[in-house]
Short mmCIF file of C-alpha atoms in Angstrom, two decimals:
data_model
loop_
_atom_site.label_atom_id
_atom_site.label_comp_id
_atom_site.label_asym_id
_atom_site.label_seq_id
_atom_site.Cartn_x
_atom_site.Cartn_y
_atom_site.Cartn_z
CA MET Y 1 -1.17 17.98 40.99
CA GLU Y 2 -4.56 18.62 39.40
CA ASN Y 3 -3.32 17.31 36.03
CA LYS Y 4 -1.81 14.24 37.71
CA ASN Y 5 -5.12 13.45 39.39
CA LYS Y 6 -6.88 13.90 36.05
CA TYR Y 7 -4.57 11.36 34.39
CA TYR Y 8 -5.18 8.82 37.15
CA ASP Y 9 -8.93 9.38 37.07
CA ILE Y 10 -9.06 8.70 33.33
CA ALA Y 11 -6.73 5.70 33.64
CA GLU Y 12 -8.90 4.11 36.32
CA ARG Y 13 -12.02 4.64 34.22
CA ILE Y 14 -10.33 3.01 31.22
CA TYR Y 15 -9.39 0.01 33.37
CA ASP Y 16 -12.92 -0.24 34.79
CA LEU Y 17 -14.48 0.13 31.34
CA ASP Y 18 -12.36 -2.74 30.07
CA GLY Y 19 -13.69 -4.90 32.90
CA GLU Y 20 -17.30 -3.93 32.21
CA VAL Y 21 -16.94 -4.66 28.51
CA TYR Y 22 -15.39 -8.03 29.26
CA GLU Y 23 -18.25 -8.91 31.63
CA CYS Y 24 -20.86 -8.01 29.00
CA VAL Y 25 -19.12 -9.75 26.11
CA GLY Y 26 -17.85 -12.81 27.98
CA SER Y 27 -15.23 -13.19 25.27
CA SER Y 28 -12.77 -16.06 25.42
CA LEU Y 29 -10.12 -13.60 24.25
CA GLY Y 30 -10.05 -12.04 27.70
CA ARG Y 31 -9.54 -8.53 28.96
CA THR Y 32 -7.30 -5.94 27.34
CA PHE Y 33 -5.63 -5.26 30.72
CA THR Y 34 -4.76 -8.49 32.51
CA GLY Y 35 -2.46 -7.24 35.27
CA ASP Y 36 -3.43 -5.88 38.68
CA LYS Y 37 -5.29 -2.58 38.65
CA ARG Y 38 -2.55 -0.40 40.12
CA THR Y 39 0.09 -1.61 37.68
CA CYS Y 40 -2.24 -1.20 34.70
CA VAL Y 41 -3.37 2.26 35.82
CA ASP Y 42 0.24 3.40 36.29
CA SER Y 43 1.08 2.15 32.78
CA LEU Y 44 -1.91 3.97 31.29
CA VAL Y 45 -0.93 7.22 33.00
CA LYS Y 46 2.56 6.89 31.57
CA LEU Y 47 1.13 6.38 28.08
CA MET Y 48 -1.11 9.42 28.42
CA ARG Y 49 1.77 11.63 29.50
CA THR Y 50 4.20 10.52 26.78
CA LYS Y 51 3.44 11.77 23.28
CA PRO Y 52 5.76 9.40 21.36
CA GLN Y 53 3.82 6.47 22.89
CA GLY Y 54 0.41 7.86 21.93
CA HIS Y 55 -0.08 5.15 19.34
CA LEU Y 56 0.06 2.51 22.10
CA LEU Y 57 -2.71 4.18 24.10
CA ARG Y 58 -4.75 4.55 20.93
CA SER Y 59 -4.41 0.82 20.26
CA GLU Y 60 -5.43 -0.13 23.81
CA LEU Y 61 -8.58 2.01 23.53
CA ALA Y 62 -9.37 0.61 20.11
CA LEU Y 63 -9.22 -2.94 21.49
CA ILE Y 64 -11.81 -2.01 24.13
CA SER Y 65 -14.13 -0.24 21.67
CA ASN Y 66 -13.81 -3.05 19.12
CA MET Y 67 -14.93 -5.49 21.79
CA ALA Y 68 -17.71 -3.21 23.07
CA ARG Y 69 -19.27 -3.00 19.62
CA THR Y 70 -19.84 -6.77 19.70
CA ILE Y 71 -22.08 -6.59 22.80
CA ARG Y 72 -25.45 -8.05 21.84
CA LYS Y 73 -27.63 -6.20 24.34
CA ASP Y 74 -28.38 -2.75 22.92
CA GLU Y 75 -28.73 -1.09 26.31
CA ASP Y 76 -25.35 -2.32 27.56
CA ARG Y 77 -23.61 -1.56 24.28
CA SER Y 78 -24.94 2.03 24.19
CA ARG Y 79 -24.09 2.62 27.84
CA LEU Y 80 -20.51 1.42 27.51
CA MET Y 81 -19.92 3.22 24.21
CA ARG Y 82 -21.07 6.46 25.87
CA LYS Y 83 -18.47 5.89 28.58
CA TYR Y 84 -15.87 5.22 25.90
CA ASP Y 85 -16.78 8.44 24.06
CA GLU Y 86 -16.51 10.48 27.26
CA ILE Y 87 -13.07 9.05 28.01
CA LEU Y 88 -11.89 9.66 24.44
CA LYS Y 89 -12.99 13.31 24.57
CA GLU Y 90 -11.19 13.88 27.85
CA ILE Y 91 -7.99 12.30 26.51
CA ALA Y 92 -8.17 14.55 23.45
CA GLU Y 93 -8.19 17.57 25.78
CA LEU Y 94 -5.05 16.50 27.62
CA PRO Y 95 -1.78 18.30 26.75
CA ALA Y 96 -0.23 15.06 25.46
CA GLY Y 97 -3.40 13.60 23.93
CA PHE Y 98 -2.94 11.79 20.63
CA GLY Y 99 -3.96 13.88 17.64
CA LYS Y 100 -2.65 17.01 19.37
CA VAL Y 101 0.24 17.55 16.96
CA GLU Y 102 -1.39 18.86 13.81
CA ILE Y 103 -0.24 18.30 10.21
CA LEU Y 104 -2.26 21.16 8.71
CA ASP Y 105 -0.56 23.66 6.40
CA GLU Y 106 -2.94 26.59 6.59
CA ASN Y 107 -1.69 28.04 3.30
CA ARG Y 108 -2.88 24.91 1.51
CA ALA Y 109 -6.04 24.36 3.50
CA LYS Y 110 -8.79 24.73 0.94
CA LEU Y 111 -11.59 22.22 0.75
CA ASN Y 112 -11.57 20.13 -2.43
CA THR Y 113 -14.51 18.29 -3.95
CA SER Y 114 -13.75 14.59 -4.35
CA ASN Y 115 -15.69 11.64 -5.69
CA LEU Y 116 -15.65 7.96 -4.81
CA ARG Y 117 -17.28 5.26 -6.87
CA GLN Y 118 -19.64 2.95 -5.08
CA LYS Y 119 -17.77 -0.28 -4.49
CA PHE Y 120 -19.94 -2.06 -1.95
CA SER Y 121 -23.14 -4.02 -2.20
CA LYS Y 122 -25.56 -4.03 0.72
CA ASP Y 123 -24.09 -7.37 1.83
CA ASP Y 124 -20.46 -6.22 1.89
CA HIS Y 125 -18.71 -4.92 4.96
CA LEU Y 126 -17.09 -1.49 4.85
CA ILE Y 127 -13.33 -2.06 4.83
CA ILE Y 128 -11.00 0.92 4.63
CA CYS Y 129 -7.28 0.30 4.12
CA ILE Y 130 -5.00 3.21 4.94
CA GLY Y 131 -1.37 3.50 3.89
CA ARG Y 132 0.60 6.53 5.00
CA THR Y 133 4.00 8.15 4.99
CA HIS Y 134 5.55 8.64 8.39
CA GLY Y 135 4.74 11.96 10.00
CA SER Y 136 1.62 12.59 7.90
CA ALA Y 137 -0.74 11.91 10.86
CA GLY Y 138 -2.16 8.91 9.02
CA ASN Y 139 -2.65 6.86 12.18
CA ASP Y 140 -4.40 9.74 13.94
CA ILE Y 141 -6.70 10.20 10.95
CA GLY Y 142 -7.43 6.46 10.75
CA PHE Y 143 -8.25 6.16 14.44
CA ALA Y 144 -10.48 9.26 14.42
CA LEU Y 145 -12.26 8.04 11.29
CA ALA Y 146 -12.96 4.63 12.84
CA ASP Y 147 -14.40 6.33 15.89
CA ALA Y 148 -16.53 8.68 13.77
CA LEU Y 149 -17.89 5.77 11.71
CA ARG Y 150 -18.31 3.56 14.80
CA ILE Y 151 -16.31 0.75 13.22
CA ASN Y 152 -13.32 -1.22 14.44
CA TYR Y 153 -9.73 -0.06 14.07
CA TYR Y 154 -6.75 -2.35 13.53
CA ASP Y 155 -3.10 -1.37 13.58
CA ALA Y 156 0.12 -3.26 14.24
CA GLU Y 157 -0.34 -3.39 18.01
CA ILE Y 158 -3.87 -4.70 17.73
CA PHE Y 159 -2.91 -7.36 15.19
CA ASN Y 160 -0.13 -8.41 17.51
CA GLU Y 161 -2.53 -8.71 20.44
CA VAL Y 162 -5.20 -10.59 18.49
CA LEU Y 163 -2.69 -13.03 17.01
CA ARG Y 164 -1.10 -13.52 20.43
CA ARG Y 165 -4.45 -14.37 21.93
CA LEU Y 166 -5.00 -16.82 19.11
CA ASP Y 167 -1.74 -18.52 20.13
CA ALA Y 168 0.26 -17.01 17.30
CA GLU Y 169 3.82 -15.82 17.70
CA LYS Y 170 4.11 -13.01 20.25
CA ASP Y 171 5.71 -9.87 18.84
CA SER Y 172 4.89 -11.26 15.42
CA VAL Y 173 3.38 -8.14 13.90
CA VAL Y 174 5.43 -5.00 14.15
CA ASP Y 175 4.88 -1.73 12.32
CA VAL Y 176 8.21 -0.15 11.44
CA ALA Y 177 6.71 3.24 12.28
CA ASP Y 178 6.54 2.16 15.91
CA LEU Y 179 10.07 0.78 16.20
CA GLY Y 180 13.10 2.49 17.64
CA THR Y 181 15.92 3.53 15.32
CA ASN Y 182 18.11 0.50 16.05
CA GLU Y 183 15.18 -1.89 15.67
CA ILE Y 184 14.33 -0.42 12.28
CA GLU Y 185 17.84 -1.12 11.04
CA ASN Y 186 17.48 -4.80 11.95
CA LYS Y 187 13.90 -5.35 10.80
CA TYR Y 188 13.52 -7.79 7.89
CA GLN Y 189 17.30 -8.28 7.77
CA GLY Y 190 17.71 -11.09 10.32
CA SER Y 191 20.81 -9.44 11.77
CA GLY Y 192 22.05 -10.67 15.12
CA ARG Y 193 20.52 -14.14 14.72
CA THR Y 194 22.60 -17.30 14.75
CA LEU Y 195 22.43 -20.01 12.10
CA LYS Y 196 20.88 -22.36 14.68
CA GLU Y 197 18.11 -19.85 15.37
CA ARG Y 198 17.42 -19.40 11.67
CA LEU Y 199 17.28 -23.16 11.08
CA LYS Y 200 14.90 -23.53 14.03
CA ASP Y 201 12.56 -20.95 12.51
CA PHE Y 202 12.91 -22.59 9.08
CA ASP Y 203 11.60 -25.86 10.53
CA ARG Y 204 8.96 -24.15 12.69
CA TYR Y 205 7.44 -22.27 9.76
CA HIS Y 206 7.50 -25.22 7.36
CA GLY Y 207 10.27 -23.86 5.18
CA LEU Y 208 9.03 -20.28 5.14
CA THR Y 209 10.98 -17.46 6.69
CA LYS Y 210 9.49 -16.14 9.91
CA GLU Y 211 8.54 -12.89 8.16
CA ASP Y 212 6.73 -14.77 5.38
CA ALA Y 213 4.87 -16.95 7.87
CA ILE Y 214 3.79 -13.86 9.80
CA PHE Y 215 2.63 -12.16 6.60
CA PHE Y 216 0.45 -15.14 5.62
CA ASN Y 217 -0.88 -15.41 9.18
CA GLN Y 218 -1.97 -11.78 9.30
CA SER Y 219 -3.31 -12.01 5.73
CA ASP Y 220 -5.64 -14.81 6.80
CA LEU Y 221 -6.76 -12.73 9.78
CA ILE Y 222 -7.49 -9.68 7.61
CA CYS Y 223 -9.60 -11.73 5.18
CA LYS Y 224 -11.44 -13.45 8.02
CA ARG Y 225 -12.26 -10.13 9.69
CA ALA Y 226 -13.40 -8.68 6.35
CA LYS Y 227 -16.12 -11.32 6.12
CA GLU Y 228 -17.34 -10.60 9.65
CA GLU Y 229 -17.23 -6.86 10.36
CA ASP Y 230 -16.61 -3.29 9.20
CA PHE Y 231 -13.17 -1.92 10.07
CA ILE Y 232 -10.24 0.32 9.25
CA VAL Y 233 -6.83 -1.28 8.90
CA MET Y 234 -3.54 0.59 8.95
CA GLY Y 235 -0.90 -0.70 6.55
CA ARG Y 236 -0.20 -4.46 6.55
CA CYS Y 237 -0.53 -4.52 2.69
CA ALA Y 238 -4.25 -4.98 3.42
CA ASP Y 239 -5.36 -3.28 0.20
CA VAL Y 240 -3.56 -5.81 -2.00
CA ILE Y 241 -4.42 -8.75 0.25
CA LEU Y 242 -8.14 -7.95 -0.02
CA ALA Y 243 -7.92 -7.23 -3.75
CA ASN Y 244 -6.27 -10.61 -4.35
CA ASN Y 245 -9.11 -12.25 -2.44
CA HIS Y 246 -11.78 -10.28 -4.35
CA ILE Y 247 -13.01 -8.55 -1.19
CA PRO Y 248 -14.44 -5.02 -1.76
CA HIS Y 249 -12.59 -2.28 0.09
CA ILE Y 250 -11.51 1.33 -0.15
CA SER Y 251 -7.78 2.05 -0.27
CA ILE Y 252 -6.44 5.40 0.90
CA PHE Y 253 -2.90 6.75 0.91
CA ILE Y 254 -2.11 9.71 3.14
CA THR Y 255 0.99 11.85 2.81
CA ALA Y 256 2.21 15.42 3.29
CA PRO Y 257 5.17 17.54 2.16
CA PHE Y 258 8.46 16.18 3.44
CA GLU Y 259 9.42 19.24 5.48
CA GLN Y 260 5.96 19.41 7.04
CA ARG Y 261 6.32 15.80 8.14
CA VAL Y 262 9.81 16.40 9.50
CA HIS Y 263 8.56 19.20 11.73
CA ARG Y 264 5.72 17.02 13.01
CA VAL Y 265 8.14 14.18 13.81
CA MET Y 266 10.36 16.69 15.62
CA GLU Y 267 7.48 17.70 17.86
CA VAL Y 268 5.98 14.25 18.40
CA ASN Y 269 9.28 12.49 19.08
CA ASN Y 270 11.19 15.40 20.63
CA LEU Y 271 13.98 15.18 18.04
CA ASP Y 272 16.15 17.80 16.38
CA HIS Y 273 15.75 18.41 12.64
CA LYS Y 274 18.60 16.15 11.54
CA LYS Y 275 17.48 13.15 13.62
CA ALA Y 276 13.84 13.61 12.66
CA GLU Y 277 14.73 13.72 8.96
CA ARG Y 278 16.88 10.60 9.27
CA LEU Y 279 14.15 8.72 11.17
CA LEU Y 280 11.45 9.72 8.70
CA LYS Y 281 13.48 8.61 5.67
CA LYS Y 282 14.37 5.33 7.33
CA ILE Y 283 10.78 4.45 8.27
CA ASP Y 284 9.42 5.40 4.85
CA ARG Y 285 12.13 3.29 3.22
CA GLN Y 286 11.20 0.28 5.37
CA HIS Y 287 7.47 0.71 4.66
CA SER Y 288 8.24 0.89 0.95
CA LYS Y 289 10.51 -2.16 1.06
CA TYR Y 290 7.90 -4.24 2.93
CA TYR Y 291 5.00 -3.24 0.67
CA ASN Y 292 6.92 -3.61 -2.58
CA PHE Y 293 8.28 -7.02 -1.58
CA TYR Y 294 4.96 -8.58 -0.54
CA THR Y 295 2.71 -6.98 -3.16
CA GLY Y 296 4.88 -6.46 -6.23
CA GLN Y 297 3.44 -2.95 -6.40
CA LYS Y 298 4.98 0.43 -5.67
CA TRP Y 299 4.18 1.83 -2.23
CA GLY Y 300 2.66 5.30 -2.40
CA ASP Y 301 2.07 5.23 -6.17
CA ALA Y 302 -1.27 6.97 -6.73
CA VAL Y 303 -2.40 4.45 -9.36
CA ASN Y 304 -2.56 1.75 -6.67
CA TYR Y 305 -5.07 3.56 -4.43
CA ASP Y 306 -8.66 4.79 -4.61
CA ILE Y 307 -7.88 8.01 -2.77
CA CYS Y 308 -4.61 9.86 -2.23
CA PHE Y 309 -4.48 13.15 -0.43
CA ASN Y 310 -2.20 15.62 1.27
CA SER Y 311 -3.08 15.75 4.95
CA ALA Y 312 -1.27 19.08 5.25
CA SER Y 313 -4.02 20.60 3.10
CA TYR Y 314 -6.73 19.58 5.55
CA GLY Y 315 -5.36 18.65 8.95
CA ILE Y 316 -6.54 15.69 11.02
CA GLU Y 317 -10.11 16.72 11.79
CA GLU Y 318 -11.01 17.91 8.30
CA SER Y 319 -9.35 14.90 6.66
CA VAL Y 320 -11.74 12.71 8.66
CA GLU Y 321 -14.71 14.87 7.65
CA ILE Y 322 -13.78 14.72 3.95
CA ILE Y 323 -13.51 10.94 3.94
CA GLU Y 324 -16.78 10.69 5.87
CA ARG Y 325 -18.56 12.87 3.32
CA MET Y 326 -17.31 10.75 0.43
CA LEU Y 327 -18.42 7.57 2.16
CA ASN Y 328 -21.84 8.96 3.08
CA GLN Y 329 -22.37 10.13 -0.47
CA HIS Y 330 -21.39 6.94 -2.24
CA THR Y 331 -21.92 4.05 0.19
CA ASN Y 332 -24.52 2.86 2.64
CA VAL Y 333 -22.52 4.02 5.70
#
């Protein structure tokens, strides 16, 4: 009962924090949680108690913190960010808190010295693009890094929400890592859609496929954000999109040994070894197909990234510290 009360206490504070941030910002984009308090609190509790859905809770919190960082009044911004930090720490201590399932291989865990060339002028925003293999804890590392650097964090759920609020297509941005097995099989293949539906989309998107229209829509959003703020973006081919638009950024690819990733997927998704292996291969294959198609480059090839590292050699926390050290040494972070 004590744990249940703890979940509800945190959920209510998240809901209230969202309201306070909205009041201070006065944004036309609206609140993160738009339903009645009880329904929203119940949903948050469910997210906190379900490890496979941890990425959804992480995205909801990131939306609130992203908005809070835009508050003009220093006193209000500091006060609300302190509340956010307190909530984040308490979530991390929960049994099902995101970032709880480690990727560290202690036999490989030796600190390496790395270097990063300075790529940013004083007028450029710090943009970090992170690609990752499934099960390597890339999303956990990206979220923790954004929080450590006090910059915004964007993943598939957040892009979907922002585009929806800008009257774009709902459910337009989906990360294959967050789809169910059946959904992954259908993604980018148009299966189950009638000819009439396809022709309707063809007309709606001015001759482009729906997937192409979505890609260009999110590409515009990434470039627009890059001119306005510092942030971390997960996937979305953001590294190549920014490079093609001559926007300075740092590209990182995170991976880990296959078997290490399989065991992490088993624990996070409560799957047996065979199902976890099948899911991991399928998601990696879809990520690769998407990236290769829209960029013409090979997903995961080290020559296409500034930094590639094995998260099993460091674990989540130390991976964040290593990237931070490189940034502090070679940029104006």
